[in-house]
């Protein structure tokens, strides 16, 4: 495989060097505002006003101004996104009511989801160091055609910082320190970057210590919830020819002793930890610009990811402690070709292949005697998934109309070897699901800066190792494997309106999503293991989610602006005639900002209504209070002052010390507190 990758890179370099000059990109807009351009929704640079999809984004400046603690918390308050936190070291984005393995995460264009991404909330987005992030794009209600399986609710793509090229050899250094009251956070980050005409790199190191999270009002310190984190990253860019760029990147994040708070507080555990949760990712990418219409640009990416999760736990009064280890190695190879077919017709076509291998084990220890027994892990050891897809996306521009249309074919080979478990033999399983998905979207320019759009897209999620092979304790239930699962599918329809003027911007979207063959947990009647109800998974649900999302941005004066967003989702399980599980409540955010010279101050108001439309699974979930999650309203203040090479930022959170919990979370939100960060640029 390594030889094959080397051959591909050599051929592409030779191909690129055969062109004398890079071609112009008439369909990639030239703009001095990066906020106006997004990539994820169409796999090409697109001005937001010409995009027939619902998209939200967060840039680096916003992350710095509001001092977001983690990558998932960066998305809190983004229109159409709701963040659930099972524990302080987690954070799972809900997009249009779906999360976990029903939303797709990407990192610099590389698929982040792997074979063990769980149904329901997970912590994986938090294993991306927030200080490496340049910007995040969220596509709501679309993505399976553009990026493949799992994008039922949408796509979250994280872009990390890029090094810059300079005409002369240039070095830069930067350092950031941050502290929060109640010893809730101590963070240090250092960066070094270099740029010349042909070579540039950036490298950084982050060390963080999070103390126990202090809640509002009567909650107080939530122990145990604190943990520590260390991260390292490096990215290099090289221009071997005038029309080609090679990018190489490596990232490493390790989070130690991350407590699962609600298990200790609600389920009588002596301790329950991720010890550690760890991720590293490397990729190499070659971009070559040509002067041929069919191959205007070609991008090839090879990636390797290693995820490691160690779960350590023991219940009070139990004679045994347990240690579970899961290692997932993912190799990826992707080639994308951008074509400029005619003046009004461009296309992206390509192939992708990802291969996941899962190693899983479990050890039971009797602390009194130190006797140890190896058991079957949470997942079948040496299980693999091969994921191959081919796609073609087409972009048309005719006068006032923009049309997006595409198809993707996805084929999986899932191999699950298994041996004797506690009571039954599973044997070796081979499953080969496949699917064809498509989308169609139309945008019309009603008038200058006013557009209306409509889209229809199909989504697809193949069952993964977590769906099919889980055996053991997950959250508040005991799960059994299920090997006869089919893919989940969605049919999403959306209409929207968008306006973007010089001082005012607004958008509104209405959507209806039909979900079929949903894989859900079903309780096995009358069965319990260790006091936990037993569940398995089935394709047993037809459901729908409908909703509305709206946002506006008004610059009242040169120094004063207001931004607001709100979203509402209504989900219904048609199969059992009850609410769809885990649907977030109505939620909104209002933020007013004042800027004067080097000074900035913002007031943020975040609101979530009560959620009492509960499915049976919600009522069984010990993280959701009886009768539903109460409404809450939180006020925050952010301020900052920038010097030429120095910036100081203050944050005052939850001013009224509201005691609150985001729906479905296993820990309460942060109480009244303050933070201070200092940033130096050299």
XYZ file of C-alpha atoms in Angstrom:
682
model
C 0.000 0.000 0.000
C 2.858 2.396 0.825
C 4.406 1.721 -2.601
C 1.058 2.420 -4.261
C 0.743 5.761 -2.430
C 4.270 6.736 -3.490
C 3.481 5.916 -7.121
C 0.279 7.990 -6.982
C 2.140 11.008 -5.562
C 4.925 10.670 -8.175
C 2.434 10.522 -11.046
C 0.517 13.528 -9.761
C 3.701 15.576 -9.382
C 4.744 14.667 -12.885
C 1.282 15.546 -14.125
C 1.418 18.922 -12.367
C 4.871 19.843 -13.625
C 3.751 19.313 -17.231
C 1.670 22.507 -17.054
C 3.467 25.784 -17.562
C 1.067 27.957 -15.593
C -1.771 27.375 -13.123
C -5.160 28.160 -14.612
C -7.410 30.833 -13.222
C -10.332 29.647 -11.132
C -13.346 31.554 -12.420
C -15.736 29.698 -10.132
C -13.723 30.193 -6.949
C -14.646 33.662 -5.688
C -12.053 36.302 -4.969
C -12.922 37.988 -1.691
C -11.168 39.785 1.136
C -13.502 38.217 3.710
C -12.948 34.557 4.507
C -16.263 34.500 6.352
C -18.104 34.863 3.038
C -16.706 31.635 1.575
C -17.451 28.047 2.601
C -16.176 24.746 1.255
C -17.875 21.832 2.975
C -21.344 21.949 1.399
C -20.132 21.551 -2.200
C -16.474 20.420 -1.909
C -15.474 23.691 -3.615
C -15.065 27.343 -2.662
C -18.544 28.840 -2.694
C -19.847 32.239 -1.648
C -22.509 31.684 1.005
C -25.065 33.740 -0.902
C -24.797 31.278 -3.816
C -25.233 28.174 -1.678
C -28.575 26.282 -1.708
C -27.947 24.618 1.662
C -28.082 25.664 5.318
C -24.578 26.325 6.594
C -23.136 27.759 9.818
C -19.512 28.579 10.573
C -17.234 29.678 13.406
C -13.863 31.294 12.699
C -10.672 31.651 14.725
C -11.421 35.219 15.789
C -14.728 34.168 17.323
C -13.011 31.311 19.131
C -10.469 33.728 20.590
C -12.976 36.466 21.492
C -15.307 34.082 23.353
C -12.556 31.862 24.801
C -14.247 28.578 23.953
C -12.846 25.832 26.174
C -13.056 22.892 23.769
C -13.818 22.194 20.119
C -17.401 20.969 20.781
C -18.110 23.960 23.026
C -17.065 26.194 20.122
C -20.311 25.122 18.433
C -22.553 25.904 21.427
C -25.009 28.568 20.323
C -24.415 28.056 16.590
C -27.773 28.155 14.808
C -29.059 24.639 14.184
C -26.498 22.980 16.499
C -27.110 21.808 20.071
C -24.265 20.490 22.266
C -24.877 17.645 24.721
C -22.214 16.761 27.293
C -22.324 13.319 28.859
C -19.262 14.359 30.859
C -16.919 17.350 31.137
C -14.458 15.691 28.741
C -17.110 15.125 26.096
C -19.344 17.180 23.861
C -21.536 15.866 21.073
C -23.106 18.138 18.423
C -26.760 17.550 17.581
C -27.637 18.670 14.053
C -31.356 18.678 13.338
C -31.982 16.286 16.192
C -29.318 13.720 15.288
C -25.883 13.107 16.787
C -23.220 10.443 17.323
C -22.761 8.162 14.338
C -25.715 9.856 12.594
C -23.678 13.008 11.992
C -20.418 13.025 10.057
C -17.255 14.658 11.403
C -14.415 15.663 9.076
C -10.973 17.018 9.903
C -9.215 18.917 7.089
C -11.301 16.955 4.584
C -10.436 13.564 6.115
C -13.201 11.369 7.465
C -13.128 11.455 11.292
C -15.900 8.924 12.049
C -14.627 5.406 12.548
C -16.041 1.918 13.018
C -16.844 2.359 16.728
C -18.611 5.735 16.691
C -21.582 5.213 18.965
C -25.274 5.682 18.389
C -26.130 8.688 20.509
C -23.785 11.214 22.099
C -20.042 10.654 22.158
C -16.857 12.491 23.115
C -14.799 12.206 19.933
C -15.007 15.813 18.736
C -13.328 16.814 21.999
C -10.168 14.973 20.939
C -9.422 17.809 18.490
C -7.312 20.471 20.208
C -9.348 23.700 20.143
C -6.161 25.780 19.752
C -5.350 24.144 16.405
C -8.697 25.074 14.850
C -8.830 27.740 12.128
C -12.566 27.499 11.459
C -15.466 25.050 11.628
C -18.214 24.622 9.036
C -21.534 22.905 9.738
C -23.783 21.740 6.888
C -27.265 20.951 8.115
C -29.474 18.337 6.443
C -27.067 17.307 3.689
C -23.701 15.623 3.233
C -24.026 11.945 2.320
C -23.498 12.635 -1.374
C -20.618 15.007 -0.715
C -18.836 12.937 1.941
C -20.418 9.512 2.388
C -21.989 7.432 5.120
C -23.156 8.863 8.466
C -24.197 12.353 7.311
C -27.887 11.865 8.154
C -28.255 15.047 10.193
C -25.395 16.856 8.506
C -21.643 17.404 8.474
C -19.255 19.120 10.886
C -15.899 19.886 9.265
C -12.995 21.222 11.312
C -10.198 23.025 9.473
C -6.894 23.393 11.306
C -4.499 26.326 11.037
C -2.383 26.603 7.896
C 1.172 27.935 7.708
C 1.666 30.947 5.398
C 4.101 31.440 2.529
C 6.189 34.656 2.428
C 8.458 36.292 -0.151
C 11.292 36.276 2.378
C 12.186 33.809 5.100
C 9.977 34.701 8.059
C 9.688 33.281 11.571
C 6.774 33.840 13.954
C 6.134 32.735 17.503
C 2.985 32.843 19.621
C 2.032 31.889 23.154
C -1.282 31.734 25.005
C -2.036 31.215 28.675
C -5.482 30.977 30.219
C -6.859 30.507 33.717
C -10.379 30.202 35.142
C -11.720 30.741 38.650
C -12.325 27.818 41.056
C -9.229 26.165 39.495
C -11.457 24.997 36.633
C -8.833 25.602 33.962
C -5.125 26.224 33.443
C -4.010 26.207 29.816
C -0.698 26.898 28.094
C -0.117 26.900 24.331
C 3.021 27.662 22.309
C 3.372 27.931 18.527
C 6.252 28.378 16.128
C 5.834 29.039 12.410
C 8.099 29.595 9.420
C 7.350 30.764 5.910
C 9.310 31.265 2.707
C 8.430 31.253 -0.994
C 8.258 27.463 -1.269
C 8.234 26.088 2.257
C 6.125 26.856 5.321
C 5.309 25.072 8.549
C 3.545 25.602 11.862
C 4.030 23.559 15.035
C 2.372 23.822 18.407
C 2.191 22.251 21.838
C -0.746 22.545 24.268
C -0.984 21.511 27.893
C -4.218 21.853 29.825
C -5.495 21.035 33.289
C -9.219 21.133 33.977
C -10.364 21.050 37.576
C -13.769 19.821 38.677
C -16.580 21.704 36.985
C -18.407 24.053 39.361
C -22.124 24.313 38.614
C -24.549 27.115 39.343
C -26.788 27.997 42.291
C -27.028 24.906 44.528
C -24.961 22.465 42.444
C -21.473 23.474 43.535
C -18.395 21.452 42.641
C -19.200 18.383 40.530
C -16.685 15.781 41.611
C -15.143 13.929 39.902
C -15.196 15.752 36.560
C -11.735 17.312 36.040
C -8.996 15.915 33.812
C -5.800 16.953 32.043
C -4.796 17.060 28.394
C -1.653 17.274 26.316
C -1.547 17.893 22.558
C 1.036 18.327 19.807
C 0.559 19.319 16.169
C 2.664 20.152 13.139
C 1.678 21.055 9.588
C 4.036 21.604 6.655
C 3.333 23.003 3.195
C 5.746 22.745 0.251
C 5.483 24.050 -3.315
C 7.514 21.636 -5.470
C 6.300 23.374 -8.659
C 4.520 26.595 -9.483
C 1.153 24.859 -9.675
C 1.330 22.199 -6.960
C 1.287 22.141 -3.166
C 2.144 19.273 -0.827
C 0.703 19.351 2.699
C 1.816 17.046 5.503
C 0.210 17.130 8.946
C 0.406 15.265 12.230
C -1.765 15.718 15.331
C -1.665 14.049 18.719
C -4.090 14.514 21.632
C -4.137 12.616 24.927
C -6.681 13.211 27.687
C -5.916 11.491 30.983
C -8.317 10.206 33.642
C -11.495 11.719 32.212
C -14.313 10.907 34.689
C -17.792 9.784 33.627
C -19.460 11.934 36.265
C -23.044 10.661 36.132
C -21.978 7.064 36.709
C -20.324 7.989 39.982
C -23.200 10.219 41.082
C -26.192 8.251 39.815
C -25.115 4.651 39.307
C -23.124 3.932 42.490
C -19.715 3.629 40.854
C -16.569 3.912 42.932
C -14.901 5.285 39.809
C -15.484 5.351 36.039
C -12.786 6.866 33.826
C -11.512 7.203 30.305
C -7.875 6.592 31.184
C -6.916 7.756 28.643
C -8.828 8.791 25.538
C -6.238 9.406 22.861
C -6.086 10.178 19.145
C -3.369 10.751 16.590
C -3.755 11.503 12.922
C -1.310 11.973 10.047
C -2.074 12.845 6.482
C -0.274 13.837 3.303
C -2.052 15.776 0.586
C -1.046 16.782 -2.915
C -2.934 19.490 -4.817
C -2.098 20.024 -8.477
C -3.610 22.748 -10.669
C -3.757 22.108 -14.390
C -4.958 23.943 -17.473
C -7.278 21.270 -18.802
C -11.001 21.715 -18.336
C -11.607 18.105 -17.310
C -8.783 18.141 -14.767
C -8.645 21.733 -13.582
C -7.436 20.620 -10.136
C -6.688 17.233 -8.648
C -6.287 16.538 -4.937
C -4.983 13.273 -3.489
C -4.925 12.557 0.244
C -3.506 9.626 2.185
C -4.275 9.471 5.910
C -3.648 7.305 8.939
C -5.531 7.656 12.236
C -5.057 5.811 15.511
C -7.637 6.082 18.270
C -7.203 4.555 21.702
C -9.785 4.462 24.461
C -9.198 2.836 27.839
C -12.214 2.578 30.153
C -11.545 1.800 33.802
C -14.382 1.318 36.309
C -15.560 -0.367 39.497
C -18.899 -0.271 41.298
C -19.128 0.343 45.012
C -19.320 -2.940 46.897
C -18.131 -4.959 43.909
C -15.291 -7.439 44.313
C -14.133 -6.757 40.761
C -12.743 -3.840 38.786
C -12.688 -3.723 34.979
C -10.397 -2.325 32.338
C -11.561 -2.162 28.701
C -9.284 -1.204 25.804
C -10.301 -0.294 22.272
C -7.806 0.531 19.527
C -8.984 1.629 16.103
C -6.588 2.081 13.202
C -7.983 3.817 10.112
C -6.218 4.112 6.771
C -7.680 6.432 4.156
C -6.994 7.274 0.521
C -9.015 9.833 -1.445
C -8.711 11.466 -4.860
C -10.867 14.428 -5.920
C -10.887 15.972 -9.392
C -12.319 19.431 -10.022
C -13.487 20.008 -13.594
C -14.398 23.226 -15.386
C -16.555 21.736 -18.106
C -18.140 24.898 -19.490
C -18.413 28.509 -18.392
C -21.523 27.661 -16.362
C -20.819 24.037 -15.416
C -18.185 22.743 -12.980
C -17.910 19.400 -11.228
C -16.144 17.500 -8.452
C -15.689 13.769 -8.921
C -13.639 11.277 -7.017
C -13.116 8.053 -5.147
C -12.501 7.380 -1.460
C -11.402 4.336 0.471
C -11.186 3.953 4.250
C -10.257 0.813 6.167
C -10.845 0.437 9.906
C -9.406 -2.285 12.115
C -10.691 -2.668 15.680
C -8.816 -4.344 18.508
C -10.795 -4.684 21.714
C -10.113 -6.391 25.036
C -11.400 -6.474 28.595
C -9.719 -7.432 31.839
C -11.476 -8.267 35.082
C -9.385 -7.816 38.239
C -10.095 -8.913 41.798
C -8.276 -6.177 43.769
C -8.159 -8.233 46.969
C -6.105 -11.008 45.338
C -4.882 -9.241 42.183
C -6.325 -12.132 40.194
C -6.888 -11.130 36.578
C -9.090 -12.704 33.933
C -9.193 -11.686 30.278
C -12.668 -11.405 28.757
C -14.236 -10.512 25.444
C -13.962 -6.754 24.863
C -16.780 -4.343 24.149
C -16.248 -5.087 20.435
C -15.147 -8.248 18.604
C -11.351 -8.270 18.402
C -9.845 -7.821 14.909
C -13.128 -6.689 13.361
C -12.672 -4.644 10.165
C -14.652 -2.370 7.865
C -13.691 -1.523 4.296
C -15.482 1.561 2.993
C -15.273 2.345 -0.743
C -17.192 5.086 -2.519
C -17.267 6.953 -5.810
C -19.064 10.258 -6.314
C -19.746 13.012 -8.795
C -21.067 16.478 -7.865
C -22.129 19.015 -10.471
C -22.510 22.774 -10.077
C -24.469 24.847 -12.607
C -24.903 28.618 -12.886
C -27.477 30.035 -15.313
C -28.289 33.730 -14.993
C -30.161 33.972 -11.674
C -30.208 30.229 -11.036
C -27.743 27.953 -9.254
C -28.187 24.185 -9.374
C -26.377 21.545 -7.351
C -26.791 17.856 -8.213
C -24.831 14.753 -7.329
C -24.642 10.997 -6.856
C -22.529 8.750 -4.646
C -22.172 4.985 -4.582
C -20.999 3.478 -1.283
C -19.973 -0.142 -0.702
C -18.881 -1.662 2.615
C -17.275 -4.944 3.567
C -17.763 -5.549 7.299
C -15.950 -8.535 8.824
C -16.698 -9.438 12.433
C -14.839 -12.448 13.864
C -16.038 -13.607 17.259
C -15.596 -16.453 19.695
C -17.450 -17.904 22.643
C -18.930 -15.253 24.942
C -20.571 -15.670 28.311
C -23.456 -17.743 27.006
C -23.375 -18.145 23.218
C -21.111 -18.549 20.181
C -21.386 -15.800 17.612
C -19.080 -17.074 14.864
C -17.615 -15.087 11.959
C -19.859 -12.578 10.224
C -19.353 -10.903 6.826
C -21.811 -8.173 5.780
C -21.629 -6.184 2.516
C -24.118 -3.309 2.533
C -24.147 -0.783 -0.297
C -26.198 2.209 -1.321
C -26.676 4.886 -3.957
C -27.582 8.353 -2.685
C -28.312 11.574 -4.519
C -29.122 15.227 -4.022
C -30.631 18.089 -5.985
C -30.730 21.744 -4.956
C -31.949 24.891 -6.688
C -31.186 28.492 -5.764
C -32.779 31.590 -7.303
C -31.505 35.164 -6.936
C -34.738 37.031 -6.232
C -33.013 40.405 -6.211
C -29.645 41.888 -5.334
C -28.429 40.066 -2.197
C -31.747 38.160 -1.823
C -31.943 34.428 -2.628
C -34.422 31.608 -2.146
C -33.490 27.948 -2.350
C -34.929 24.448 -2.169
C -33.149 21.124 -1.847
C -33.810 17.419 -1.661
C -31.192 14.943 -0.521
C -30.995 11.343 0.546
C -28.788 10.157 3.375
C -27.281 6.819 4.270
C -25.544 5.225 7.235
C -24.194 1.716 7.085
C -24.191 -0.238 10.365
C -20.768 -0.187 11.993
C -18.941 -2.333 14.537
C -20.570 -0.474 17.433
C -24.024 -1.237 16.018
C -23.367 -4.878 15.275
C -20.796 -6.119 17.758
C -21.280 -4.336 21.107
C -21.381 -6.637 24.122
C -21.301 -5.080 27.565
C -22.210 -2.050 29.624
C -22.955 1.156 27.674
C -24.259 4.204 29.549
C -27.164 2.916 31.658
C -27.806 -0.374 29.828
C -26.241 -3.728 28.961
C -26.023 -4.397 25.205
C -26.011 -7.572 23.145
C -24.665 -7.841 19.552
C -26.983 -7.626 16.513
C -25.735 -8.962 13.182
C -28.798 -8.678 10.946
C -28.891 -4.901 10.646
C -29.594 -2.926 7.475
C -28.466 0.616 6.611
C -30.344 3.627 7.936
C -31.746 6.065 5.362
C -33.078 9.609 5.326
C -34.974 11.753 2.833
C -34.512 15.423 3.544
C -36.490 18.294 2.002
C -35.679 21.931 2.730
C -36.694 25.409 1.604
C -34.944 28.571 2.682
C -34.321 32.269 2.211
C -31.093 34.200 2.684
C -30.192 37.883 2.567
C -26.715 39.366 2.859
C -26.367 43.116 2.652
C -23.568 45.469 3.623
C -24.902 45.967 7.154
C -27.579 43.294 7.531
C -27.735 39.545 6.970
C -30.569 37.117 7.655
C -31.600 33.558 6.872
C -34.496 31.219 7.553
C -34.948 27.560 6.641
C -37.772 25.049 6.977
C -37.023 21.349 6.717
C -38.672 17.949 6.851
C -36.597 14.793 7.235
C -38.055 11.296 6.923
C -35.971 8.555 8.538
C -36.406 4.879 7.706
C -34.876 1.639 8.987
C -33.418 3.477 11.963
C -31.162 1.349 14.137
C -32.381 1.721 17.705
C -31.880 -0.055 20.990
C -34.687 -2.393 22.031
C -35.030 -3.754 25.530
C -34.949 -7.533 25.886
C -37.998 -8.209 28.054
C -37.286 -9.718 31.451
C -33.482 -9.808 31.054
C -30.956 -8.073 33.334
C -27.180 -8.263 33.765
C -25.678 -6.851 36.967
C -28.853 -4.908 37.703
C -28.923 -3.311 34.211
C -31.682 -3.867 31.675
C -30.514 -5.740 28.568
C -30.836 -4.150 25.118
C -30.046 -5.086 21.543
C -30.327 -3.159 18.269
C -32.900 -3.498 15.500
C -33.957 -1.691 12.312
C -37.360 -1.085 13.834
C -38.196 2.568 13.384
C -39.746 4.960 10.884
C -39.605 8.554 12.080
C -39.606 12.144 10.984
C -38.017 15.378 12.155
C -39.280 18.747 11.045
C -38.190 22.162 12.136
C -37.234 25.746 11.517
C -33.929 27.601 11.853
C -33.411 31.363 11.648
C -30.572 33.815 12.147
C -29.844 37.487 11.634
C -26.880 39.844 11.909
C -27.323 43.613 12.087
C -24.503 46.136 12.182
C -26.263 49.113 13.764
C -23.199 51.365 13.713
C -19.568 50.909 12.767
C -18.890 49.939 16.373
C -22.046 48.087 17.400
C -23.681 44.922 16.016
C -26.243 42.321 17.050
C -26.317 38.647 16.081
C -29.048 36.171 16.891
C -30.083 32.661 15.984
C -32.814 30.225 16.966
C -33.795 26.677 16.062
C -36.699 24.353 16.786
C -36.999 20.652 15.964
C -39.986 18.347 16.360
C -39.308 14.626 16.110
C -41.846 11.822 16.068
C -41.407 8.054 16.059
C -44.027 6.779 13.608
C -43.456 3.135 14.497
C -44.448 3.313 18.164
C -46.247 6.666 18.070
C -44.137 8.489 20.601
C -41.657 11.402 20.447
C -38.342 10.683 18.764
C -35.586 10.200 21.297
C -33.066 12.924 22.260
C -34.703 15.760 20.324
C -33.226 19.059 21.610
C -35.628 21.742 22.877
C -36.167 25.109 21.226
C -32.938 27.038 21.737
C -31.633 30.480 20.860
C -28.664 32.804 21.208
C -28.416 36.603 21.154
C -25.065 38.360 21.252
C -24.404 42.097 21.093
C -20.891 43.372 20.443
C -19.292 46.789 20.791
C -15.905 47.596 19.246
C -13.849 50.747 19.586
C -10.294 50.869 18.309
C -8.551 47.997 20.128
C -11.291 47.351 22.670
C -14.129 44.838 22.279
C -16.981 43.833 24.599
C -19.847 41.388 24.050
C -22.940 40.358 25.983
C -24.304 36.897 25.211
C -27.742 35.518 26.103
C -28.298 31.775 25.610
C -31.704 30.142 26.124
C -33.156 26.638 25.965
C -36.810 25.822 26.550
C -38.051 22.930 28.651
C -37.991 19.590 26.881
C -40.783 17.348 28.157
C -41.558 15.513 24.897
C -39.792 12.327 25.951
C -39.486 8.935 24.350
C -39.387 5.828 26.503
C -35.620 5.779 26.097
C -35.459 9.354 27.397
C -37.535 8.446 30.445
C -35.211 5.487 31.115
C -32.145 7.731 30.810
C -30.949 8.666 34.305
C -29.363 11.841 32.895
C -32.799 13.318 32.127
C -34.855 14.464 35.157
C -38.347 13.054 35.706
C -40.780 15.134 33.675
C -38.072 16.408 31.319
C -35.164 18.836 31.294
C -36.070 22.269 32.735
C -35.714 25.466 30.710
C -32.688 27.656 31.329
C -31.327 31.094 30.500
C -27.658 32.051 30.820
C -25.929 35.428 30.426
C -22.219 35.838 29.653
C -19.901 38.813 29.119
C -16.696 38.796 27.056
C -14.186 41.598 26.673
C -10.746 42.070 25.222
C -8.067 44.602 24.404
C -5.437 44.155 21.690
C -2.004 45.732 21.506
C 0.341 45.403 18.539
C 1.783 42.072 19.712
C -0.288 41.337 22.772
C -3.957 40.670 23.599
C -5.761 40.272 26.903
C -9.260 38.750 27.132
C -11.703 38.387 30.002
C -14.791 36.238 30.257
C -17.549 36.365 32.865
C -19.814 33.333 32.552
C -23.291 32.614 33.920
C -23.643 35.992 35.587
C -26.785 35.019 37.512
C -25.393 31.633 38.573
C -28.173 29.709 36.835
C -28.335 26.023 37.755
C -28.883 24.329 34.392
C -28.215 21.287 32.257
C -28.355 20.945 28.487
C -30.897 18.278 27.526
C -29.529 14.738 27.812
C -26.255 15.763 29.455
C -24.751 13.863 32.363
C -23.363 16.941 34.087
C -24.679 20.437 34.844
C -23.444 23.549 33.083
C -20.811 25.925 34.404
C -21.860 28.273 37.212
C -20.800 31.863 37.836
C -17.119 32.121 37.023
C -14.478 34.173 35.252
C -11.564 33.465 32.938
C -8.513 35.405 31.823
C -6.357 34.719 28.779
C -3.192 36.385 27.532
C -1.918 36.003 23.974
C 1.495 37.102 22.668
C 2.443 37.295 18.982
C 6.108 37.626 18.052
